[in-house]
Short mmCIF file of C-alpha atoms and ligand atoms in Angstrom, two decimals:
data_model
loop_
_atom_site.label_atom_id
_atom_site.label_comp_id
_atom_site.label_asym_id
_atom_site.label_seq_id
_atom_site.Cartn_x
_atom_site.Cartn_y
_atom_site.Cartn_z
CA MET G 131 87.23 -35.26 -83.99
CA SER G 132 84.43 -34.28 -81.63
CA GLU G 133 82.30 -36.81 -79.85
CA SER G 134 79.37 -38.06 -81.90
CA PHE G 135 75.77 -38.42 -80.81
CA GLN G 136 73.31 -41.26 -80.54
CA ALA G 137 69.53 -41.14 -80.85
CA PRO G 138 68.00 -40.76 -77.35
CA VAL G 139 67.28 -43.93 -75.36
CA GLY G 140 63.97 -45.46 -76.38
CA THR G 141 63.86 -43.79 -79.80
CA HIS G 142 64.95 -45.05 -83.19
CA ASP G 143 65.86 -43.90 -86.68
CA VAL G 144 63.92 -45.28 -89.64
CA PHE G 145 65.54 -45.29 -93.06
CA GLY G 146 66.45 -47.39 -96.09
CA ALA G 147 64.61 -50.69 -96.57
CA GLU G 148 62.87 -50.24 -93.20
CA SER G 149 61.37 -46.90 -94.22
CA ALA G 150 59.88 -48.43 -97.38
CA ARG G 151 57.82 -50.66 -95.08
CA TRP G 152 56.74 -47.57 -93.14
CA GLU G 153 55.76 -45.74 -96.31
CA GLY G 154 53.77 -48.76 -97.42
CA VAL G 155 51.86 -48.98 -94.17
CA ILE G 156 51.18 -45.24 -94.00
CA ALA G 157 50.08 -45.03 -97.65
CA THR G 158 47.78 -48.04 -97.17
CA PHE G 159 46.26 -46.40 -94.12
CA ALA G 160 45.77 -43.04 -95.85
CA GLN G 161 44.06 -44.78 -98.76
CA MET G 162 41.78 -46.77 -96.48
CA ALA G 163 40.89 -43.69 -94.40
CA TYR G 164 39.97 -41.90 -97.64
CA ARG G 165 37.66 -44.77 -98.63
CA TYR G 166 35.89 -44.38 -95.30
CA GLY G 167 35.51 -40.61 -95.59
CA PHE G 168 38.23 -39.48 -93.19
CA SER G 169 40.50 -36.55 -93.99
CA MET G 170 43.94 -35.98 -92.55
CA ILE G 171 44.51 -33.87 -89.46
CA VAL G 172 47.83 -32.56 -88.19
CA THR G 173 47.96 -31.10 -84.68
CA PRO G 174 50.93 -29.85 -82.62
CA THR G 175 53.30 -32.38 -81.06
CA PHE G 176 52.91 -30.61 -77.71
CA GLU G 177 49.79 -29.30 -76.03
CA ASP G 178 48.88 -27.57 -72.81
CA VAL G 179 49.39 -30.28 -70.19
CA GLY G 180 45.72 -29.87 -69.21
CA VAL G 181 44.59 -31.36 -72.53
CA PHE G 182 46.01 -34.69 -71.38
CA ASN G 183 45.49 -34.35 -67.63
CA ARG G 184 41.80 -33.69 -68.14
CA GLY G 185 41.46 -35.94 -71.17
CA ILE G 186 43.25 -39.02 -69.94
CA GLY G 187 42.67 -38.42 -66.24
CA GLU G 188 45.37 -37.07 -63.93
CA GLN G 189 45.34 -40.31 -61.91
CA SER G 190 46.07 -42.49 -64.91
CA GLU G 191 49.37 -44.30 -65.22
CA VAL G 192 50.15 -42.40 -68.42
CA ALA G 193 49.44 -38.90 -67.11
CA SER G 194 51.00 -39.36 -63.68
CA LYS G 195 54.13 -41.35 -64.54
CA GLU G 196 54.83 -41.53 -68.24
CA MET G 197 54.13 -38.12 -69.72
CA TYR G 198 56.91 -35.85 -70.95
CA VAL G 199 56.00 -32.57 -69.27
CA PHE G 200 58.10 -29.43 -69.67
CA GLU G 201 57.99 -25.72 -69.03
CA ASP G 202 58.85 -23.51 -71.99
CA ARG G 203 60.81 -20.27 -71.77
CA GLY G 204 57.58 -18.37 -71.27
CA GLY G 205 56.66 -20.39 -68.19
CA ARG G 206 53.82 -22.36 -69.84
CA THR G 207 53.50 -26.04 -68.98
CA TYR G 208 53.26 -28.32 -71.97
CA ALA G 209 53.30 -32.07 -72.55
CA LEU G 210 54.50 -34.05 -75.53
CA ARG G 211 51.48 -35.98 -76.71
CA PRO G 212 51.27 -39.42 -75.06
CA GLU G 213 48.38 -40.42 -77.34
CA GLY G 214 46.47 -39.16 -80.35
CA THR G 215 42.87 -38.63 -79.30
CA ALA G 216 42.88 -35.71 -76.86
CA PRO G 217 44.70 -33.32 -79.27
CA VAL G 218 42.19 -34.02 -82.05
CA VAL G 219 39.28 -33.39 -79.70
CA ARG G 220 40.98 -30.18 -78.50
CA ALA G 221 41.28 -29.05 -82.15
CA PHE G 222 37.67 -30.06 -82.80
CA ILE G 223 36.44 -27.91 -79.91
CA GLN G 224 38.62 -24.98 -80.95
CA HIS G 225 37.46 -24.92 -84.59
CA SER G 226 33.90 -26.37 -84.39
CA PRO G 227 33.95 -27.99 -87.83
CA THR G 228 30.79 -29.36 -89.42
CA LEU G 229 29.55 -32.69 -88.11
CA PRO G 230 30.32 -35.50 -88.39
CA PHE G 231 34.00 -34.65 -88.11
CA LYS G 232 36.09 -37.57 -89.35
CA ALA G 233 39.86 -37.20 -89.20
CA TRP G 234 42.85 -39.54 -89.51
CA TYR G 235 46.42 -39.00 -88.41
CA PHE G 236 49.94 -40.33 -88.37
CA THR G 237 51.75 -39.04 -85.34
CA PRO G 238 54.57 -39.67 -82.90
CA ALA G 239 53.50 -40.38 -79.31
CA PHE G 240 55.76 -40.02 -76.27
CA ARG G 241 55.82 -41.99 -73.07
CA TYR G 242 58.57 -42.21 -70.54
CA GLU G 243 58.70 -45.95 -69.91
CA ARG G 244 61.34 -48.64 -69.70
CA PRO G 245 62.45 -49.24 -73.28
CA GLN G 246 62.11 -52.84 -74.50
CA LYS G 247 61.29 -54.62 -77.73
CA GLY G 248 58.10 -53.14 -79.13
CA ARG G 249 58.03 -50.34 -76.54
CA PHE G 250 59.59 -46.98 -77.25
CA ARG G 251 59.70 -43.60 -75.56
CA GLU G 252 58.75 -42.15 -78.92
CA HIS G 253 56.58 -44.42 -81.01
CA HIS G 254 54.28 -43.72 -83.93
CA GLN G 255 50.58 -44.13 -84.27
CA LEU G 256 48.09 -44.27 -87.08
CA GLY G 257 44.61 -43.43 -85.93
CA VAL G 258 41.22 -41.93 -86.62
CA GLU G 259 38.70 -39.92 -84.63
CA ALA G 260 35.06 -39.45 -85.60
CA LEU G 261 33.03 -36.90 -83.67
CA GLY G 262 29.40 -35.90 -83.71
CA SER G 263 27.34 -39.08 -83.67
CA GLU G 264 26.32 -41.86 -81.29
CA ASP G 265 25.13 -43.97 -84.20
CA ALA G 266 26.25 -47.60 -83.97
CA ALA G 267 26.94 -47.36 -87.72
CA LEU G 268 29.89 -45.11 -86.89
CA ASP G 269 31.27 -47.67 -84.43
CA ILE G 270 30.91 -50.33 -87.11
CA GLU G 271 32.69 -48.21 -89.73
CA THR G 272 35.52 -47.33 -87.38
CA ILE G 273 36.22 -50.95 -86.44
CA SER G 274 35.77 -52.10 -90.03
CA LEU G 275 38.26 -49.48 -91.21
CA LEU G 276 40.93 -50.79 -88.85
CA ASN G 277 40.14 -54.34 -89.94
CA ASP G 278 40.36 -53.47 -93.64
CA PHE G 279 43.62 -51.65 -93.03
CA PHE G 280 45.21 -54.63 -91.29
CA GLN G 281 44.01 -56.91 -94.08
CA ALA G 282 45.43 -54.60 -96.73
CA ALA G 283 48.72 -54.37 -94.82
CA GLY G 284 48.95 -58.18 -95.09
CA LEU G 285 48.07 -59.13 -91.52
CA ARG G 286 46.07 -62.34 -91.05
CA LYS G 287 46.69 -63.80 -87.59
CA TYR G 288 44.74 -61.45 -85.38
CA ARG G 289 41.47 -61.28 -83.51
CA VAL G 290 39.06 -58.45 -82.80
CA LEU G 291 37.99 -58.18 -79.16
CA ILE G 292 34.97 -56.07 -78.32
CA ASN G 293 33.15 -54.91 -75.21
CA SER G 294 30.91 -52.12 -74.04
CA MET G 295 31.81 -50.03 -71.00
CA GLY G 296 28.33 -48.54 -70.81
CA HIS G 297 27.65 -44.86 -70.16
CA ASP G 298 28.67 -43.21 -66.89
CA GLU G 299 25.50 -44.16 -65.00
CA CYS G 300 25.20 -47.83 -65.87
CA ARG G 301 28.95 -48.17 -65.48
CA GLN G 302 28.82 -46.65 -61.99
CA SER G 303 26.24 -49.15 -60.85
CA TYR G 304 28.29 -51.96 -62.36
CA VAL G 305 31.42 -50.72 -60.55
CA ALA G 306 29.47 -50.70 -57.26
CA LEU G 307 28.42 -54.28 -57.93
CA LEU G 308 31.98 -55.28 -58.82
CA LYS G 309 33.32 -53.64 -55.64
CA GLU G 310 30.82 -55.50 -53.53
CA TYR G 311 31.85 -58.78 -55.16
CA LEU G 312 35.57 -58.04 -54.85
CA SER G 313 35.32 -57.05 -51.19
CA ALA G 314 34.69 -60.73 -50.46
CA HIS G 315 37.68 -61.85 -52.59
CA VAL G 316 40.45 -59.38 -51.73
CA ILE G 317 42.95 -61.98 -50.54
CA GLU G 318 42.62 -63.88 -53.82
CA LEU G 319 43.76 -60.86 -55.89
CA CYS G 320 47.31 -60.17 -57.13
CA ASP G 321 49.66 -58.47 -54.64
CA GLU G 322 49.25 -55.03 -56.16
CA HIS G 323 45.47 -55.16 -56.33
CA GLN G 324 45.06 -56.48 -52.80
CA LYS G 325 46.19 -53.01 -51.78
CA VAL G 326 44.36 -50.80 -54.27
CA TRP G 327 41.35 -52.89 -55.33
CA ASP G 328 38.86 -50.24 -54.24
CA GLN G 329 40.46 -47.36 -56.17
CA ASN G 330 39.93 -47.42 -59.88
CA THR G 331 38.20 -50.77 -59.52
CA LEU G 332 37.50 -51.12 -63.23
CA ARG G 333 41.25 -51.38 -63.87
CA LEU G 334 41.30 -54.76 -62.14
CA LEU G 335 39.55 -56.14 -65.19
CA ASP G 336 42.63 -55.07 -67.14
CA CYS G 337 45.05 -56.89 -64.83
CA LYS G 338 46.94 -59.68 -66.58
CA LYS G 339 47.90 -61.54 -63.36
CA ALA G 340 46.33 -65.00 -63.14
CA GLU G 341 44.87 -64.29 -59.67
CA CYS G 342 42.95 -61.20 -60.80
CA VAL G 343 41.87 -62.89 -64.04
CA ALA G 344 40.40 -65.81 -62.09
CA VAL G 345 38.57 -63.61 -59.58
CA THR G 346 37.12 -61.19 -62.14
CA ASN G 347 36.13 -63.98 -64.52
CA ASN G 348 33.86 -65.36 -61.84
CA GLY G 349 32.46 -61.98 -60.86
CA PRO G 350 29.74 -59.81 -62.41
CA GLN G 351 30.37 -59.13 -66.13
CA LEU G 352 30.04 -55.64 -67.57
CA PRO G 353 27.87 -56.38 -70.64
CA ALA G 354 25.27 -58.15 -68.50
CA HIS G 355 24.76 -54.99 -66.43
CA LEU G 356 24.38 -52.34 -69.10
CA CYS G 357 21.26 -50.18 -69.21
CA THR G 358 18.83 -50.88 -72.06
CA PRO G 359 20.03 -48.14 -74.48
CA CYS G 360 23.71 -49.11 -73.94
CA SER G 361 22.88 -52.77 -74.33
CA GLU G 362 20.94 -52.16 -77.55
CA HIS G 363 23.75 -50.01 -78.90
CA PHE G 364 26.24 -52.77 -78.17
CA SER G 365 24.13 -55.43 -79.90
CA SER G 366 23.73 -53.21 -82.98
CA VAL G 367 27.50 -52.78 -83.20
CA VAL G 368 28.22 -56.48 -82.82
CA SER G 369 25.54 -57.65 -85.26
CA GLY G 370 26.39 -54.86 -87.74
CA LEU G 371 30.02 -55.97 -87.79
CA SER G 372 29.02 -59.58 -88.24
CA ASN G 373 26.76 -58.57 -91.18
CA ILE G 374 29.74 -57.13 -93.04
CA GLY G 375 31.95 -60.08 -92.23
CA VAL G 376 34.01 -58.68 -89.34
CA LYS G 377 34.19 -61.41 -86.71
CA CYS G 378 34.46 -60.14 -83.14
CA GLU G 379 35.05 -61.93 -79.88
CA LEU G 380 33.12 -60.63 -76.89
CA ALA G 381 35.63 -59.66 -74.22
CA PRO G 382 33.77 -58.67 -71.04
CA ARG G 383 37.03 -57.81 -69.25
CA LEU G 384 38.20 -55.44 -71.98
CA VAL G 385 38.31 -51.93 -70.56
CA ARG G 386 40.49 -49.17 -71.93
CA GLY G 387 42.98 -47.42 -69.70
CA PHE G 388 41.66 -43.88 -70.16
CA ASP G 389 38.81 -42.32 -68.20
CA TYR G 390 37.02 -40.90 -71.21
CA TYR G 391 35.91 -44.17 -72.81
CA THR G 392 32.19 -44.96 -72.88
CA ARG G 393 30.23 -47.75 -74.53
CA THR G 394 32.04 -49.57 -77.36
CA THR G 395 35.63 -50.50 -76.63
CA PHE G 396 37.72 -52.74 -78.84
CA GLU G 397 41.18 -54.13 -79.30
CA PHE G 398 42.89 -55.98 -82.14
CA VAL G 399 45.35 -58.59 -80.87
CA SER G 400 47.97 -60.38 -82.91
CA ASP G 401 48.33 -64.11 -82.35
CA ALA G 402 51.79 -63.94 -83.89
CA LEU G 403 53.16 -61.78 -81.02
CA ASP G 404 53.83 -62.51 -77.34
CA SER G 405 50.65 -62.15 -75.35
CA ALA G 406 52.20 -59.47 -73.11
CA GLN G 407 52.49 -57.13 -76.10
CA ASN G 408 50.02 -58.41 -78.62
CA ALA G 409 47.72 -55.37 -78.87
CA ILE G 410 48.18 -53.99 -82.37
CA GLY G 411 45.40 -51.43 -82.26
CA GLY G 412 42.49 -50.41 -80.17
CA GLY G 413 40.08 -47.70 -79.27
CA GLY G 414 36.52 -46.98 -78.45
CA ARG G 415 33.83 -44.43 -77.81
CA TYR G 416 34.57 -41.39 -75.72
CA ASP G 417 31.24 -39.61 -75.49
CA LYS G 418 32.38 -37.61 -72.42
CA LEU G 419 35.73 -36.36 -73.67
CA ALA G 420 34.62 -33.23 -75.54
CA GLU G 421 32.81 -32.04 -72.40
CA GLN G 422 35.81 -32.81 -70.21
CA LEU G 423 37.95 -30.65 -72.48
CA GLY G 424 35.54 -27.72 -72.22
CA GLY G 425 33.47 -28.27 -75.36
CA ASP G 426 29.79 -29.00 -75.92
CA PRO G 427 28.82 -32.59 -75.20
CA THR G 428 29.75 -34.43 -78.41
CA ALA G 429 29.88 -38.16 -78.96
CA GLY G 430 33.02 -39.56 -80.51
CA ILE G 431 34.85 -42.74 -81.38
CA GLY G 432 38.34 -43.53 -82.60
CA PHE G 433 41.33 -45.83 -82.47
CA GLY G 434 45.10 -45.78 -82.50
CA ALA G 435 47.41 -48.40 -83.96
CA GLY G 436 51.14 -48.39 -83.23
CA VAL G 437 53.24 -48.57 -86.39
CA GLU G 438 56.25 -50.25 -84.72
CA ARG G 439 54.05 -52.93 -83.16
CA LEU G 440 52.22 -53.54 -86.45
CA LEU G 441 55.52 -53.99 -88.29
CA LEU G 442 56.62 -56.50 -85.63
CA ALA G 443 53.36 -58.40 -86.09
CA LEU G 444 53.78 -58.41 -89.87
CA GLU G 445 57.34 -59.65 -89.49
CA ALA G 446 56.17 -62.37 -87.11
CA GLU G 447 53.75 -63.48 -89.84
CA GLY G 448 56.55 -63.45 -92.40
CA VAL G 449 55.32 -60.35 -94.23
CA THR G 450 58.51 -58.38 -94.72
CA GLU G 451 58.10 -56.99 -98.25
CA PRO G 452 56.89 -53.39 -98.20
CA SER G 453 53.41 -52.98 -99.66
CA ILE G 454 54.74 -50.13 -101.77
CA SER G 455 57.81 -50.42 -104.02
CA ARG G 456 60.56 -47.97 -103.31
CA THR G 457 63.25 -49.46 -105.54
CA PRO G 458 64.21 -47.26 -108.50
CA HIS G 459 63.21 -48.25 -112.04
CA VAL G 460 66.49 -47.27 -113.62
CA PHE G 461 70.03 -46.38 -112.67
CA VAL G 462 71.82 -44.10 -115.11
CA VAL G 463 75.52 -44.96 -115.48
CA ASP G 464 77.22 -41.95 -117.01
CA THR G 465 80.95 -42.22 -117.83
CA THR G 466 81.10 -39.18 -120.11
CA GLU G 467 82.93 -36.09 -118.93
CA VAL G 468 79.92 -33.87 -119.59
CA ASP G 469 77.24 -35.13 -117.15
CA VAL G 470 74.52 -36.31 -119.51
CA ALA G 471 72.92 -38.18 -116.59
CA THR G 472 71.26 -35.01 -115.29
CA GLY G 473 69.31 -34.49 -118.52
CA ILE G 474 68.45 -38.17 -118.98
CA CYS G 475 67.27 -38.53 -115.38
CA HIS G 476 65.14 -35.42 -115.74
CA SER G 477 63.36 -36.70 -118.89
CA LEU G 478 62.75 -40.08 -117.24
CA ARG G 479 61.47 -38.56 -113.99
CA SER G 480 59.16 -36.19 -115.89
CA ALA G 481 57.60 -39.31 -117.44
CA GLY G 482 56.99 -40.87 -114.01
CA ILE G 483 60.03 -43.14 -113.99
CA ALA G 484 62.04 -43.44 -110.77
CA ALA G 485 65.61 -42.73 -111.91
CA VAL G 486 68.79 -42.59 -109.82
CA ARG G 487 72.44 -42.11 -110.68
CA ALA G 488 75.94 -41.89 -109.27
CA TYR G 489 77.82 -38.65 -108.57
CA ASP G 490 81.41 -37.47 -108.56
CA HIS G 491 82.40 -39.05 -111.92
CA ARG G 492 83.04 -42.46 -110.44
CA SER G 493 84.45 -45.33 -112.50
CA MET G 494 82.25 -47.52 -114.70
CA LYS G 495 82.86 -50.43 -112.34
CA ALA G 496 81.88 -48.44 -109.24
CA GLN G 497 78.74 -47.12 -110.93
CA MET G 498 77.67 -50.60 -112.08
CA LYS G 499 78.13 -51.85 -108.54
CA ALA G 500 75.96 -48.99 -107.23
CA ALA G 501 73.36 -49.76 -109.93
CA ASP G 502 73.17 -53.38 -108.76
CA LYS G 503 72.94 -52.37 -105.12
CA SER G 504 70.16 -49.84 -105.82
CA GLY G 505 67.75 -52.63 -106.77
CA ALA G 506 66.98 -50.83 -110.06
CA ARG G 507 65.42 -52.92 -112.83
CA PHE G 508 67.50 -51.40 -115.64
CA ALA G 509 70.89 -49.76 -115.97
CA LEU G 510 71.14 -47.10 -118.68
CA LEU G 511 74.74 -46.78 -119.83
CA VAL G 512 76.22 -43.74 -121.56
CA GLY G 513 79.93 -43.61 -122.22
CA PRO G 514 81.87 -41.24 -124.50
CA GLN G 515 81.20 -43.43 -127.58
CA GLU G 516 77.46 -43.81 -126.96
CA TYR G 517 77.26 -40.11 -126.27
CA ALA G 518 78.99 -39.24 -129.57
CA ALA G 519 76.60 -41.60 -131.43
CA GLY G 520 73.49 -40.29 -129.63
CA GLN G 521 72.83 -43.74 -128.19
CA ILE G 522 72.05 -45.17 -124.74
CA THR G 523 72.62 -48.82 -123.81
CA ILE G 524 69.94 -50.52 -121.71
CA ARG G 525 70.95 -53.43 -119.55
CA ASP G 526 68.37 -55.53 -117.74
CA LEU G 527 69.57 -56.01 -114.14
CA ARG G 528 66.74 -58.11 -112.76
CA GLY G 529 64.66 -59.91 -115.37
CA ASP G 530 65.17 -63.29 -117.02
CA GLU G 531 67.16 -61.67 -119.80
CA ARG G 532 69.70 -60.38 -117.36
CA THR G 533 72.52 -60.35 -119.80
CA GLU G 534 70.51 -58.71 -122.55
CA GLN G 535 71.79 -55.36 -123.59
CA VAL G 536 70.53 -53.19 -126.44
CA SER G 537 71.26 -49.72 -127.76
CA VAL G 538 68.53 -47.16 -128.22
CA ALA G 539 68.61 -43.68 -129.71
CA GLN G 540 68.76 -41.10 -126.93
CA GLN G 541 65.49 -39.43 -127.96
CA ASP G 542 63.64 -42.77 -127.71
CA ILE G 543 64.87 -43.72 -124.25
CA VAL G 544 61.78 -42.62 -122.28
CA THR G 545 59.38 -44.54 -124.56
CA GLU G 546 61.66 -47.58 -124.49
CA VAL G 547 61.93 -47.67 -120.68
CA LEU G 548 58.19 -47.11 -120.27
CA SER G 549 57.37 -49.99 -122.59
CA ARG G 550 59.87 -52.27 -120.86
CA LEU G 551 58.30 -51.39 -117.50
CA GLY G 552 54.92 -52.26 -118.96
CA LYS G 553 53.59 -48.70 -118.59
ZN1 ZN A 893 24.13 -47.11 -70.13
ZN1 ZN A 894 45.82 -57.58 -60.40
#
């Protein structure tokens, strides 16, 4: 026998009961995105590396250390997508669709990092991007969509953090102010930031080390230094969300890791997960991104939510049932020599009934065992005698009348199953 293979380090296979939970989450998201007027977008898994270098910022942790970059046989340099936003904006610029452009996606994302629980080299994201408007109403809708999705998925123990990063000018003057303040507190910062506090200063706000948290908490706060239009925009978003019942916590230290974010930035954190990895979704405005990627200046906002992390959060809250049923309705047990199961299954499936069966002419006992294991509600039994009499026996495998068993004429089986399923 030759040596077998394993999935690459930091990746995982999803199947069986686990995949029913995935289907449930994805279907719930698709439905919610539809309600909010988003249509699905599918873009390539790899893009010209420039899409991410320019979009995320070449200096960023993701672009410089974590991206999967490769040269193809034609000598072009590509990257596997580390995140979902830049490819959608690239597609938007390429096709100039009508505005506003509102798209949702389900996509893998790749980052070369140390694998650990809740962190993968290939993980999956659900997200939306909305381009073409600065209107605070769009910020409100985007955040509300993510909130409604989490609610529908069954999540309860989470909070919505919100901040505004201002536009480039008011942010620059804030950064200057922050630098001035920090210059007097360098020795109080964490070891790493004592060295690099004056490069990428805004990132210090993101630092989770107690030293940096203490110093920045006492320093100038971003929202207090926004220009008037940015400040008004932020208040409209916060009050608009409150008006529709979405409670937000102001988080003045919340800045997103990518260079393209402007104004509204938000993060949903689960209180059921460890605080080091409790972000279950987040995003913000990126009014400069389209320009950075060579398009016309176009405002935009979006979010991404990791599927693996969301499922962990749901599990931590005790929500383990998939929100969509993927157990079959019936299992057809065929012990005739003539394969009547194919025809019966086909009639049932044509009527919208999920029907499964065994193969390879297995014994009655083996088929009944498989029927039980399948989770099906009913077993439909056809042996040589039933077949000769044109009958099918229905056995309830799950309900209160578990032992009940009745015979039905073969031509009535679809109607009978439908009525028993309450359809
Ligand atoms: Zn501003
Ligand atoms: Zn720090």
